[in-house]
Amino acid sequence: MQAKTAQAEKKAAADKKAAAEKKAAAEKKALADKKALAEKKAQAEKKSQAREKVNSPTQVNSQQKRDSRTELLTVSVSLNTGKIVSIASIGILASAILVSAMVFIAG
């Protein structure tokens, strides 16, 4: 009977040890995942900062050039479609009258 209890105690101790090892492995994995995630975030942040650093000087230079440029001539084009349509309709009407007059004269 003592052999059975000793065996049960050994089995319980082995189970506890296995559970502790599983828990430790899970904690290590979680810690490694956190580290990997933190590294990825840091790399992404470095890349974004590098892009900002690359973009910002050129933007500043182009804005400075645009501001320092002197304006010599300004051209403004505007279309008044109402005037264009009225002129075109008068031209079409005049051509129709002239064509009809030519038909009567020639006929």
PDB file of C-alpha atoms in Angstrom:
ATOM      1  CA  MET A   1       0.000   0.000   0.000  1.00  0.00           C
ATOM      2  CA  GLN A   2       2.856   2.324   0.724  1.00  0.00           C
ATOM      3  CA  ALA A   3       4.198   1.565  -2.742  1.00  0.00           C
ATOM      4  CA  LYS A   4       0.915   2.727  -4.252  1.00  0.00           C
ATOM      5  CA  THR A   5       0.946   5.983  -2.285  1.00  0.00           C
ATOM      6  CA  ALA A   6       4.591   6.531  -3.130  1.00  0.00           C
ATOM      7  CA  GLN A   7       3.781   5.951  -6.786  1.00  0.00           C
ATOM      8  CA  ALA A   8       0.816   8.337  -6.610  1.00  0.00           C
ATOM      9  CA  GLU A   9       3.002  10.972  -4.949  1.00  0.00           C
ATOM     10  CA  LYS A  10       5.645  10.579  -7.675  1.00  0.00           C
ATOM     11  CA  LYS A  11       2.970  10.882 -10.350  1.00  0.00           C
ATOM     12  CA  ALA A  12       1.517  13.991  -8.690  1.00  0.00           C
ATOM     13  CA  ALA A  13       4.986  15.522  -8.387  1.00  0.00           C
ATOM     14  CA  ALA A  14       5.684  14.757 -12.068  1.00  0.00           C
ATOM     15  CA  ASP A  15       2.362  16.323 -13.063  1.00  0.00           C
ATOM     16  CA  LYS A  16       3.120  19.443 -11.020  1.00  0.00           C
ATOM     17  CA  LYS A  17       6.578  19.655 -12.561  1.00  0.00           C
ATOM     18  CA  ALA A  18       5.157  19.272 -16.083  1.00  0.00           C
ATOM     19  CA  ALA A  19       2.505  21.922 -15.380  1.00  0.00           C
ATOM     20  CA  ALA A  20       5.160  24.295 -14.041  1.00  0.00           C
ATOM     21  CA  GLU A  21       7.321  23.699 -17.120  1.00  0.00           C
ATOM     22  CA  LYS A  22       4.352  24.343 -19.422  1.00  0.00           C
ATOM     23  CA  LYS A  23       3.558  27.535 -17.546  1.00  0.00           C
ATOM     24  CA  ALA A  24       7.183  28.690 -17.732  1.00  0.00           C
ATOM     25  CA  ALA A  25       7.312  27.911 -21.467  1.00  0.00           C
ATOM     26  CA  ALA A  26       4.086  29.846 -22.039  1.00  0.00           C
ATOM     27  CA  GLU A  27       5.465  32.827 -20.100  1.00  0.00           C
ATOM     28  CA  LYS A  28       8.703  32.717 -22.111  1.00  0.00           C
ATOM     29  CA  LYS A  29       6.736  32.597 -25.346  1.00  0.00           C
ATOM     30  CA  ALA A  30       4.541  35.521 -24.259  1.00  0.00           C
ATOM     31  CA  LEU A  31       7.628  37.506 -23.296  1.00  0.00           C
ATOM     32  CA  ALA A  32       9.295  36.735 -26.630  1.00  0.00           C
ATOM     33  CA  ASP A  33       6.129  37.778 -28.481  1.00  0.00           C
ATOM     34  CA  LYS A  34       6.026  41.051 -26.552  1.00  0.00           C
ATOM     35  CA  LYS A  35       9.681  41.701 -27.397  1.00  0.00           C
ATOM     36  CA  ALA A  36       9.117  40.955 -31.071  1.00  0.00           C
ATOM     37  CA  LEU A  37       6.083  43.232 -31.149  1.00  0.00           C
ATOM     38  CA  ALA A  38       8.024  46.021 -29.438  1.00  0.00           C
ATOM     39  CA  GLU A  39      10.878  45.625 -31.941  1.00  0.00           C
ATOM     40  CA  LYS A  40       8.469  45.763 -34.870  1.00  0.00           C
ATOM     41  CA  LYS A  41       6.886  48.912 -33.453  1.00  0.00           C
ATOM     42  CA  ALA A  42      10.292  50.498 -32.969  1.00  0.00           C
ATOM     43  CA  GLN A  43      11.340  49.652 -36.529  1.00  0.00           C
ATOM     44  CA  ALA A  44       8.092  51.010 -37.948  1.00  0.00           C
ATOM     45  CA  GLU A  45       8.512  54.184 -35.934  1.00  0.00           C
ATOM     46  CA  LYS A  46      12.101  54.583 -37.128  1.00  0.00           C
ATOM     47  CA  LYS A  47      10.995  54.133 -40.732  1.00  0.00           C
ATOM     48  CA  SER A  48       8.224  56.706 -40.371  1.00  0.00           C
ATOM     49  CA  GLN A  49      10.583  59.173 -38.741  1.00  0.00           C
ATOM     50  CA  ALA A  50      13.120  58.598 -41.493  1.00  0.00           C
ATOM     51  CA  ARG A  51      10.453  59.251 -44.121  1.00  0.00           C
ATOM     52  CA  GLU A  52       9.376  62.422 -42.330  1.00  0.00           C
ATOM     53  CA  LYS A  53      12.975  63.588 -42.171  1.00  0.00           C
ATOM     54  CA  VAL A  54      13.460  62.896 -45.865  1.00  0.00           C
ATOM     55  CA  ASN A  55      10.214  64.589 -46.897  1.00  0.00           C
ATOM     56  CA  SER A  56      10.336  67.624 -44.671  1.00  0.00           C
ATOM     57  CA  PRO A  57      13.521  69.311 -46.021  1.00  0.00           C
ATOM     58  CA  THR A  58      12.354  69.041 -49.629  1.00  0.00           C
ATOM     59  CA  GLN A  59       8.949  70.392 -48.720  1.00  0.00           C
ATOM     60  CA  VAL A  60      10.519  73.302 -46.892  1.00  0.00           C
ATOM     61  CA  ASN A  61      12.829  74.007 -49.834  1.00  0.00           C
ATOM     62  CA  SER A  62      10.001  73.932 -52.370  1.00  0.00           C
ATOM     63  CA  GLN A  63       7.880  76.215 -50.197  1.00  0.00           C
ATOM     64  CA  GLN A  64      10.774  78.633 -49.810  1.00  0.00           C
ATOM     65  CA  LYS A  65      11.344  78.660 -53.556  1.00  0.00           C
ATOM     66  CA  ARG A  66       7.650  79.249 -54.198  1.00  0.00           C
ATOM     67  CA  ASP A  67       7.573  82.104 -51.686  1.00  0.00           C
ATOM     68  CA  SER A  68      10.752  83.728 -52.949  1.00  0.00           C
ATOM     69  CA  ARG A  69       9.683  83.634 -56.609  1.00  0.00           C
ATOM     70  CA  THR A  70       8.629  87.033 -57.918  1.00  0.00           C
ATOM     71  CA  GLU A  71       5.407  87.188 -59.865  1.00  0.00           C
ATOM     72  CA  LEU A  72       6.029  88.807 -63.229  1.00  0.00           C
ATOM     73  CA  LEU A  73       2.790  88.185 -65.088  1.00  0.00           C
ATOM     74  CA  THR A  74      -0.571  86.789 -64.148  1.00  0.00           C
ATOM     75  CA  VAL A  75      -2.859  85.392 -66.820  1.00  0.00           C
ATOM     76  CA  SER A  76      -6.503  84.917 -66.010  1.00  0.00           C
ATOM     77  CA  VAL A  77      -8.814  83.144 -68.457  1.00  0.00           C
ATOM     78  CA  SER A  78     -12.560  83.085 -67.980  1.00  0.00           C
ATOM     79  CA  LEU A  79     -15.267  81.799 -70.292  1.00  0.00           C
ATOM     80  CA  ASN A  80     -18.725  83.255 -70.395  1.00  0.00           C
ATOM     81  CA  THR A  81     -20.688  80.401 -71.917  1.00  0.00           C
ATOM     82  CA  GLY A  82     -23.820  82.488 -72.309  1.00  0.00           C
ATOM     83  CA  LYS A  83     -22.071  84.852 -74.716  1.00  0.00           C
ATOM     84  CA  ILE A  84     -20.528  81.960 -76.656  1.00  0.00           C
ATOM     85  CA  VAL A  85     -23.884  80.212 -77.077  1.00  0.00           C
ATOM     86  CA  SER A  86     -25.640  83.413 -78.179  1.00  0.00           C
ATOM     87  CA  ILE A  87     -22.961  84.207 -80.803  1.00  0.00           C
ATOM     88  CA  ALA A  88     -23.060  80.633 -82.124  1.00  0.00           C
ATOM     89  CA  SER A  89     -26.865  80.637 -82.366  1.00  0.00           C
ATOM     90  CA  ILE A  90     -26.848  83.988 -84.222  1.00  0.00           C
ATOM     91  CA  GLY A  91     -24.272  82.570 -86.661  1.00  0.00           C
ATOM     92  CA  ILE A  92     -26.321  79.423 -87.289  1.00  0.00           C
ATOM     93  CA  LEU A  93     -29.505  81.470 -87.825  1.00  0.00           C
ATOM     94  CA  ALA A  94     -27.727  83.856 -90.232  1.00  0.00           C
ATOM     95  CA  SER A  95     -26.290  80.965 -92.242  1.00  0.00           C
ATOM     96  CA  ALA A  96     -29.740  79.341 -92.496  1.00  0.00           C
ATOM     97  CA  ILE A  97     -31.231  82.610 -93.819  1.00  0.00           C
ATOM     98  CA  LEU A  98     -28.420  83.039 -96.364  1.00  0.00           C
ATOM     99  CA  VAL A  99     -28.730  79.442 -97.596  1.00  0.00           C
ATOM    100  CA  SER A 100     -32.508  79.777 -98.020  1.00  0.00           C
ATOM    101  CA  ALA A 101     -32.007  83.092 -99.914  1.00  0.00           C
ATOM    102  CA  MET A 102     -29.494  81.362-102.240  1.00  0.00           C
ATOM    103  CA  VAL A 103     -32.004  78.592-102.941  1.00  0.00           C
ATOM    104  CA  PHE A 104     -34.719  81.100-103.899  1.00  0.00           C
ATOM    105  CA  ILE A 105     -32.346  83.119-106.059  1.00  0.00           C
ATOM    106  CA  ALA A 106     -30.891  80.068-107.840  1.00  0.00           C
ATOM    107  CA  GLY A 107     -34.261  78.349-108.210  1.00  0.00           C
TER     108      GLY A 107
END
